[in-house]
Short mmCIF file of C-alpha atoms in Angstrom, two decimals:
data_model
loop_
_atom_site.label_atom_id
_atom_site.label_comp_id
_atom_site.label_asym_id
_atom_site.label_seq_id
_atom_site.Cartn_x
_atom_site.Cartn_y
_atom_site.Cartn_z
CA UNK A 1 -22.39 1.51 -5.95
CA UNK A 2 -24.89 -1.34 -6.27
CA UNK A 3 -23.84 -4.40 -8.25
CA UNK A 4 -26.20 -3.54 -11.10
CA UNK A 5 -24.52 -0.13 -11.33
CA UNK A 6 -21.10 -1.78 -11.60
CA UNK A 7 -22.14 -3.82 -14.64
CA UNK A 8 -20.33 -2.51 -17.68
CA UNK A 9 -18.08 -0.18 -15.67
CA UNK A 10 -14.45 -0.70 -16.62
CA UNK A 11 -11.65 -0.12 -14.12
CA UNK A 12 -7.89 -0.42 -14.55
CA UNK A 13 -5.63 -1.91 -11.87
CA UNK A 14 -1.92 -1.45 -12.46
CA UNK A 15 0.27 -4.04 -10.78
CA UNK A 16 -2.60 -6.53 -10.77
CA UNK A 17 -0.45 -9.51 -9.79
CA UNK A 18 1.02 -7.85 -6.69
CA UNK A 19 0.01 -8.20 -3.05
CA UNK A 20 -2.54 -5.37 -2.98
CA UNK A 21 -3.35 -5.48 -6.70
CA UNK A 22 -4.43 -9.13 -6.72
CA UNK A 23 -6.69 -8.67 -3.68
CA UNK A 24 -8.20 -5.57 -5.31
CA UNK A 25 -8.79 -7.37 -8.63
CA UNK A 26 -10.68 -10.11 -6.79
CA UNK A 27 -12.81 -7.62 -4.88
CA UNK A 28 -13.69 -5.67 -8.03
CA UNK A 29 -14.62 -8.81 -9.95
CA UNK A 30 -16.79 -9.97 -7.05
CA UNK A 31 -18.61 -6.64 -7.19
CA UNK A 32 -19.37 -7.03 -10.89
CA UNK A 33 -16.82 -4.65 -12.44
CA UNK A 34 -14.92 -5.32 -15.65
CA UNK A 35 -11.24 -5.17 -14.77
CA UNK A 36 -8.23 -4.28 -16.91
CA UNK A 37 -5.25 -5.59 -14.92
CA UNK A 38 -1.65 -4.89 -15.89
CA UNK A 39 1.27 -7.26 -15.39
CA UNK A 40 4.88 -6.83 -16.33
CA UNK A 41 4.68 -10.12 -18.23
CA UNK A 42 1.34 -11.60 -19.27
CA UNK A 43 3.25 -14.71 -20.37
CA UNK A 44 4.02 -15.49 -16.72
CA UNK A 45 1.31 -18.14 -16.30
CA UNK A 46 1.84 -18.40 -12.55
CA UNK A 47 0.70 -14.78 -12.15
CA UNK A 48 -1.75 -14.57 -15.04
CA UNK A 49 -3.36 -17.88 -14.12
CA UNK A 50 -3.75 -16.80 -10.50
CA UNK A 51 -5.72 -13.72 -11.57
CA UNK A 52 -7.93 -15.71 -13.93
CA UNK A 53 -8.80 -18.16 -11.14
CA UNK A 54 -9.56 -15.53 -8.48
CA UNK A 55 -13.32 -15.43 -9.02
CA UNK A 56 -14.98 -18.45 -10.66
CA UNK A 57 -17.13 -17.43 -13.61
CA UNK A 58 -15.68 -13.92 -13.82
CA UNK A 59 -12.90 -14.59 -16.34
CA UNK A 60 -14.86 -12.89 -19.13
CA UNK A 61 -14.77 -9.63 -17.13
CA UNK A 62 -10.99 -9.75 -16.65
CA UNK A 63 -8.57 -8.54 -19.31
CA UNK A 64 -4.83 -8.75 -18.79
CA UNK A 65 -2.42 -6.21 -20.31
CA UNK A 66 1.36 -6.22 -20.38
CA UNK A 67 2.79 -2.94 -19.08
CA UNK A 68 5.93 -1.70 -17.33
CA UNK A 69 6.38 1.50 -15.30
CA UNK A 70 9.77 2.00 -16.92
CA UNK A 71 7.94 2.22 -20.26
CA UNK A 72 4.79 4.08 -19.21
CA UNK A 73 3.37 4.31 -22.74
CA UNK A 74 2.57 0.60 -22.42
CA UNK A 75 -0.28 1.46 -20.00
CA UNK A 76 -2.37 3.24 -22.63
CA UNK A 77 -4.24 0.14 -23.92
CA UNK A 78 -5.16 -0.89 -20.36
CA UNK A 79 -6.45 2.59 -19.46
CA UNK A 80 -8.48 3.02 -22.67
CA UNK A 81 -12.21 2.83 -21.99
CA UNK A 82 -11.85 2.78 -18.19
CA UNK A 83 -13.70 5.16 -15.86
CA UNK A 84 -11.42 4.56 -12.88
CA UNK A 85 -7.69 3.84 -12.66
CA UNK A 86 -5.97 2.36 -9.61
CA UNK A 87 -2.23 3.04 -9.55
CA UNK A 88 -0.97 0.14 -7.46
CA UNK A 89 2.11 -0.93 -9.43
CA UNK A 90 5.44 -0.50 -7.66
CA UNK A 91 8.60 -0.20 -9.76
CA UNK A 92 11.48 -2.58 -9.32
CA UNK A 93 15.03 -1.31 -8.91
CA UNK A 94 16.98 0.01 -11.86
CA UNK A 95 19.34 -2.94 -12.01
CA UNK A 96 18.97 -3.71 -15.68
CA UNK A 97 21.56 -2.26 -18.00
CA UNK A 98 20.51 0.42 -20.42
CA UNK A 99 17.91 2.13 -18.27
CA UNK A 100 17.25 5.70 -19.42
CA UNK A 101 16.65 6.79 -15.80
CA UNK A 102 19.16 7.75 -13.13
CA UNK A 103 16.93 6.68 -10.24
CA UNK A 104 13.69 4.90 -9.44
CA UNK A 105 12.20 8.21 -8.29
CA UNK A 106 12.93 9.80 -11.67
CA UNK A 107 11.38 6.83 -13.47
CA UNK A 108 8.25 6.91 -11.31
CA UNK A 109 7.67 10.65 -11.78
CA UNK A 110 8.06 10.25 -15.52
CA UNK A 111 5.59 7.35 -15.43
CA UNK A 112 3.12 9.48 -13.45
CA UNK A 113 3.28 12.20 -16.11
CA UNK A 114 2.69 9.69 -18.89
CA UNK A 115 -0.16 7.89 -17.14
CA UNK A 116 -1.96 11.13 -16.27
CA UNK A 117 -1.66 12.16 -19.92
CA UNK A 118 -3.05 8.79 -21.03
CA UNK A 119 -5.96 9.18 -18.61
CA UNK A 120 -6.73 12.59 -20.14
CA UNK A 121 -6.48 11.25 -23.66
CA UNK A 122 -8.85 8.38 -22.85
CA UNK A 123 -11.69 10.90 -22.28
CA UNK A 124 -13.36 8.27 -20.10
CA UNK A 125 -11.38 8.36 -16.83
CA UNK A 126 -13.24 10.08 -13.97
CA UNK A 127 -10.90 9.37 -11.05
CA UNK A 128 -7.36 8.11 -10.46
CA UNK A 129 -6.68 6.46 -7.10
CA UNK A 130 -3.13 5.84 -5.93
CA UNK A 131 -1.75 3.57 -3.21
CA UNK A 132 0.82 5.86 -1.62
CA UNK A 133 2.89 5.12 1.50
CA UNK A 134 2.71 6.55 5.00
CA UNK A 135 6.51 6.55 4.81
CA UNK A 136 6.06 9.77 2.81
CA UNK A 137 4.03 11.32 5.66
CA UNK A 138 6.53 11.45 8.51
CA UNK A 139 5.68 13.79 11.42
CA UNK A 140 9.38 14.23 12.25
CA UNK A 141 10.26 17.84 13.09
CA UNK A 142 12.93 19.52 11.00
CA UNK A 143 14.42 21.27 14.02
CA UNK A 144 16.44 19.22 16.52
CA UNK A 145 15.12 18.46 19.99
CA UNK A 146 17.91 18.99 22.58
CA UNK A 147 17.20 15.89 24.68
CA UNK A 148 17.20 13.28 21.91
CA UNK A 149 18.01 15.14 18.71
CA UNK A 150 14.72 13.88 17.21
CA UNK A 151 11.22 15.23 17.74
CA UNK A 152 7.76 14.74 16.27
CA UNK A 153 4.71 16.82 15.61
CA UNK A 154 1.90 16.20 18.09
CA UNK A 155 -0.11 14.35 15.44
CA UNK A 156 0.32 12.70 12.07
CA UNK A 157 -2.05 13.92 9.39
CA UNK A 158 -2.35 14.59 5.68
CA UNK A 159 -0.27 17.76 5.95
CA UNK A 160 2.82 15.73 6.95
CA UNK A 161 5.45 15.24 4.26
CA UNK A 162 8.67 13.37 4.97
CA UNK A 163 11.77 15.56 4.83
CA UNK A 164 14.93 13.81 3.70
CA UNK A 165 16.89 16.59 5.40
CA UNK A 166 16.06 15.17 8.83
CA UNK A 167 18.25 12.47 10.34
CA UNK A 168 16.75 9.84 12.62
CA UNK A 169 18.02 6.63 14.23
CA UNK A 170 18.30 3.62 11.86
CA UNK A 171 17.97 5.79 8.75
CA UNK A 172 19.23 3.96 5.64
CA UNK A 173 20.15 5.11 2.14
CA UNK A 174 18.16 2.21 0.65
CA UNK A 175 14.96 3.22 2.45
CA UNK A 176 15.58 6.89 1.55
CA UNK A 177 15.39 5.92 -2.15
CA UNK A 178 12.05 4.22 -1.54
CA UNK A 179 10.73 7.24 0.38
CA UNK A 180 11.87 9.64 -2.35
CA UNK A 181 10.07 7.69 -5.08
CA UNK A 182 6.84 7.52 -3.02
CA UNK A 183 7.12 11.16 -1.98
CA UNK A 184 7.68 12.59 -5.44
CA UNK A 185 5.13 10.40 -7.19
CA UNK A 186 2.39 11.24 -4.69
CA UNK A 187 3.10 14.97 -4.81
CA UNK A 188 3.14 14.89 -8.59
CA UNK A 189 -0.21 13.11 -8.70
CA UNK A 190 -1.86 15.46 -6.20
CA UNK A 191 -0.64 18.51 -8.09
CA UNK A 192 -2.90 17.45 -10.95
CA UNK A 193 -5.95 18.45 -8.86
CA UNK A 194 -4.64 22.04 -8.79
CA UNK A 195 -4.33 22.32 -12.57
CA UNK A 196 -6.26 24.80 -14.65
CA UNK A 197 -9.01 22.44 -15.76
CA UNK A 198 -8.38 18.87 -14.55
CA UNK A 199 -10.20 16.22 -16.58
CA UNK A 200 -10.60 13.92 -13.56
CA UNK A 201 -9.97 13.72 -9.82
CA UNK A 202 -6.87 12.28 -8.13
CA UNK A 203 -7.02 10.53 -4.75
CA UNK A 204 -3.99 9.26 -2.86
CA UNK A 205 -4.10 6.90 0.11
CA UNK A 206 -0.84 6.83 2.09
CA UNK A 207 -1.03 3.29 3.48
CA UNK A 208 0.29 2.02 6.78
CA UNK A 209 2.12 -1.32 6.92
CA UNK A 210 -0.22 -3.56 4.93
CA UNK A 211 -0.65 -7.04 6.39
CA UNK A 212 -3.31 -9.59 7.26
CA UNK A 213 -3.68 -12.06 4.38
CA UNK A 214 -2.92 -12.66 0.72
CA UNK A 215 -4.17 -14.57 -2.31
CA UNK A 216 -0.55 -15.06 -3.42
CA UNK A 217 1.33 -18.29 -2.85
CA UNK A 218 3.96 -16.64 -0.68
CA UNK A 219 3.85 -14.31 2.28
CA UNK A 220 4.45 -10.68 1.17
CA UNK A 221 7.33 -8.84 2.82
CA UNK A 222 5.01 -6.60 4.82
CA UNK A 223 3.23 -9.65 6.26
CA UNK A 224 6.64 -11.13 7.07
CA UNK A 225 7.47 -7.86 8.85
CA UNK A 226 4.21 -7.89 10.81
CA UNK A 227 5.02 -11.37 12.18
CA UNK A 228 8.75 -10.72 12.67
CA UNK A 229 8.57 -10.80 16.49
CA UNK A 230 7.16 -14.35 16.20
CA UNK A 231 9.47 -15.55 13.41
CA UNK A 232 12.43 -13.84 15.13
CA UNK A 233 13.53 -12.47 11.75
CA UNK A 234 15.93 -9.61 12.48
CA UNK A 235 15.84 -8.16 8.93
CA UNK A 236 12.04 -7.93 8.90
CA UNK A 237 11.99 -6.71 12.50
CA UNK A 238 14.40 -4.02 11.32
CA UNK A 239 11.71 -2.60 9.01
CA UNK A 240 9.38 -2.20 12.00
CA UNK A 241 12.12 -0.34 13.86
CA UNK A 242 12.77 2.02 10.93
CA UNK A 243 9.07 2.79 10.49
CA UNK A 244 8.64 3.53 14.18
CA UNK A 245 11.60 5.91 14.20
CA UNK A 246 10.35 7.62 11.04
CA UNK A 247 6.69 7.86 12.03
CA UNK A 248 6.60 7.84 15.83
CA UNK A 249 4.37 4.75 15.71
CA UNK A 250 3.75 1.67 13.59
CA UNK A 251 0.66 2.35 11.43
CA UNK A 252 -1.07 -0.92 10.52
CA UNK A 253 -3.84 -1.76 8.07
CA UNK A 254 -5.34 -5.02 6.80
CA UNK A 255 -5.12 -5.60 3.05
CA UNK A 256 -8.89 -6.16 2.91
CA UNK A 257 -9.50 -2.77 4.53
CA UNK A 258 -7.05 -1.21 2.06
CA UNK A 259 -8.98 -2.58 -0.90
CA UNK A 260 -12.31 -1.62 0.66
CA UNK A 261 -10.95 1.92 1.08
CA UNK A 262 -9.81 1.99 -2.56
CA UNK A 263 -13.23 0.86 -3.77
CA UNK A 264 -14.89 3.32 -1.36
CA UNK A 265 -12.93 6.18 -2.93
CA UNK A 266 -13.91 4.97 -6.40
CA UNK A 267 -17.62 4.64 -5.63
CA UNK A 268 -17.86 7.86 -3.59
CA UNK A 269 -20.30 10.30 -5.15
CA UNK A 270 -20.33 12.97 -6.30
CA UNK A 271 -16.72 13.88 -5.65
CA UNK A 272 -13.63 12.95 -3.71
CA UNK A 273 -10.11 14.19 -4.29
CA UNK A 274 -6.93 14.71 -2.30
CA UNK A 275 -4.93 12.84 0.31
CA UNK A 276 -6.32 10.43 2.92
CA UNK A 277 -4.16 8.53 5.41
CA UNK A 278 -5.15 4.86 5.52
CA UNK A 279 -4.30 2.96 8.72
CA UNK A 280 -6.60 1.34 11.26
CA UNK A 281 -4.20 1.36 14.21
CA UNK A 282 -1.07 3.23 15.33
CA UNK A 283 0.61 0.98 17.93
CA UNK A 284 4.28 0.94 18.93
CA UNK A 285 6.54 -2.08 18.48
CA UNK A 286 6.19 -2.63 22.23
CA UNK A 287 2.40 -2.91 21.76
CA UNK A 288 2.88 -5.46 18.96
CA UNK A 289 5.37 -7.51 20.96
CA UNK A 290 3.10 -7.44 24.01
CA UNK A 291 0.21 -8.80 21.95
CA UNK A 292 2.29 -11.67 20.57
CA UNK A 293 3.78 -12.45 24.01
CA UNK A 294 0.25 -12.72 25.43
CA UNK A 295 -1.00 -14.77 22.46
CA UNK A 296 1.97 -17.15 22.39
CA UNK A 297 3.37 -17.30 25.96
CA UNK A 298 5.25 -20.52 25.14
CA UNK A 299 7.31 -18.84 22.40
CA UNK A 300 10.48 -16.77 22.68
CA UNK A 301 9.16 -13.58 21.09
CA UNK A 302 11.70 -11.17 19.62
CA UNK A 303 11.56 -8.07 21.79
CA UNK A 304 12.37 -4.42 21.15
CA UNK A 305 15.49 -3.45 23.09
CA UNK A 306 15.57 0.27 22.35
CA UNK A 307 13.68 2.87 24.32
CA UNK A 308 10.16 3.57 23.16
CA UNK A 309 9.75 6.63 20.95
CA UNK A 310 6.97 9.15 21.48
CA UNK A 311 3.70 7.66 20.25
CA UNK A 312 2.28 9.82 17.46
CA UNK A 313 -1.43 9.34 16.72
CA UNK A 314 -3.53 10.71 13.86
CA UNK A 315 -5.16 14.09 14.40
CA UNK A 316 -8.32 12.90 12.64
CA UNK A 317 -9.65 10.18 10.38
CA UNK A 318 -10.51 11.87 7.09
CA UNK A 319 -11.65 8.61 5.49
CA UNK A 320 -13.90 7.98 8.48
CA UNK A 321 -15.38 11.44 8.14
CA UNK A 322 -16.47 10.46 4.63
CA UNK A 323 -18.16 7.34 6.01
CA UNK A 324 -15.48 4.67 5.64
CA UNK A 325 -15.12 2.12 8.46
CA UNK A 326 -12.23 -0.25 9.15
CA UNK A 327 -13.14 -3.88 9.87
CA UNK A 328 -9.80 -4.92 11.39
CA UNK A 329 -8.02 -3.49 14.43
CA UNK A 330 -4.45 -4.13 15.58
CA UNK A 331 -5.13 -7.54 17.15
CA UNK A 332 -7.09 -8.83 14.15
CA UNK A 333 -4.39 -7.62 11.73
CA UNK A 334 -1.61 -9.32 13.70
CA UNK A 335 -3.53 -12.55 14.30
CA UNK A 336 -4.56 -12.90 10.66
CA UNK A 337 -0.97 -12.17 9.59
CA UNK A 338 0.28 -15.02 11.77
CA UNK A 339 -2.37 -17.35 10.34
CA UNK A 340 -1.40 -16.29 6.80
CA UNK A 341 2.33 -16.80 7.41
CA UNK A 342 1.66 -20.21 8.97
CA UNK A 343 -0.55 -21.28 6.06
CA UNK A 344 2.17 -20.31 3.57
CA UNK A 345 4.99 -21.93 5.52
CA UNK A 346 6.75 -18.82 6.80
CA UNK A 347 5.89 -19.82 10.36
CA UNK A 348 5.73 -23.31 11.88
CA UNK A 349 2.03 -23.82 12.59
CA UNK A 350 2.70 -26.73 14.95
CA UNK A 351 4.83 -24.54 17.24
CA UNK A 352 2.16 -21.86 17.26
CA UNK A 353 -0.60 -24.26 18.20
CA UNK A 354 -2.39 -23.47 14.92
CA UNK A 355 -3.79 -25.82 12.31
CA UNK A 356 -1.96 -25.29 9.02
CA UNK A 357 -4.15 -24.83 5.97
#
């Protein structure tokens, strides 16, 4: 969509102050869109001020709304008048007393129902685009493989749905809760396309591990995970191990490519709906470690000690078939993640041989 065509077009970004949401808000403002961004607390000046300063001169095209996924009705004012809605917000745990929900998954599904209803009632929304997770697209086989007890489909694709009935090494109850919420919310959203007379289209993008850079003042957890072999952080390295066991590889994608893909799905004409995996590379942890060891031979890189799992690649690139192109490959994603972490103080730039800033 040319910039002149974006003038006057209103889009809603839920979770506008988050890692992906803030990058997306900036990109949309730069392209000339009017953006309705939701935050859990618009009175949080650190977050609200960051969004207002993202694009000089664009403040008049940015409206901030207070909304919370645990009270989905609060999204209605932000959605009103918008043609496109990006569901980027991620719910926090149900730690607060008095929650009406038994689990995060239950809360998210209820929020999905409410937001879809609000989109229908707006009578302006044409497409809803959701940032899903590749963690909900595991190619693990349900039947056991005699040699290892775990097996994978030959390829990962959009037909893969993670089964919580399958055990795998390093499985954790905490990560299962995350998977369940992502799994159920994505399936609920996609089911809207199969309704009797849907008022708009739904697109979901199951994202790989999102890394690369950020406009936030701290390194996001997924960036911290991407640089874990360099930082020697065992907890963050543990996330890489879990993902590899779950997925048979370590899908990676740069946050800028993610937001380009989201905008691509919004601007696609005349129609786009359904599920599209979004990852530029599918390396193993061994591939990631090898890259860092070559890049920083003077450092003691944290290495993977377990045997390599079978490498599962995508069967096809559905986004690519529509015309989308990734700008960042594995090496660029990892190198920019290191530069980001060093800039924000998560890595010591002097030890890396990088200039901080």
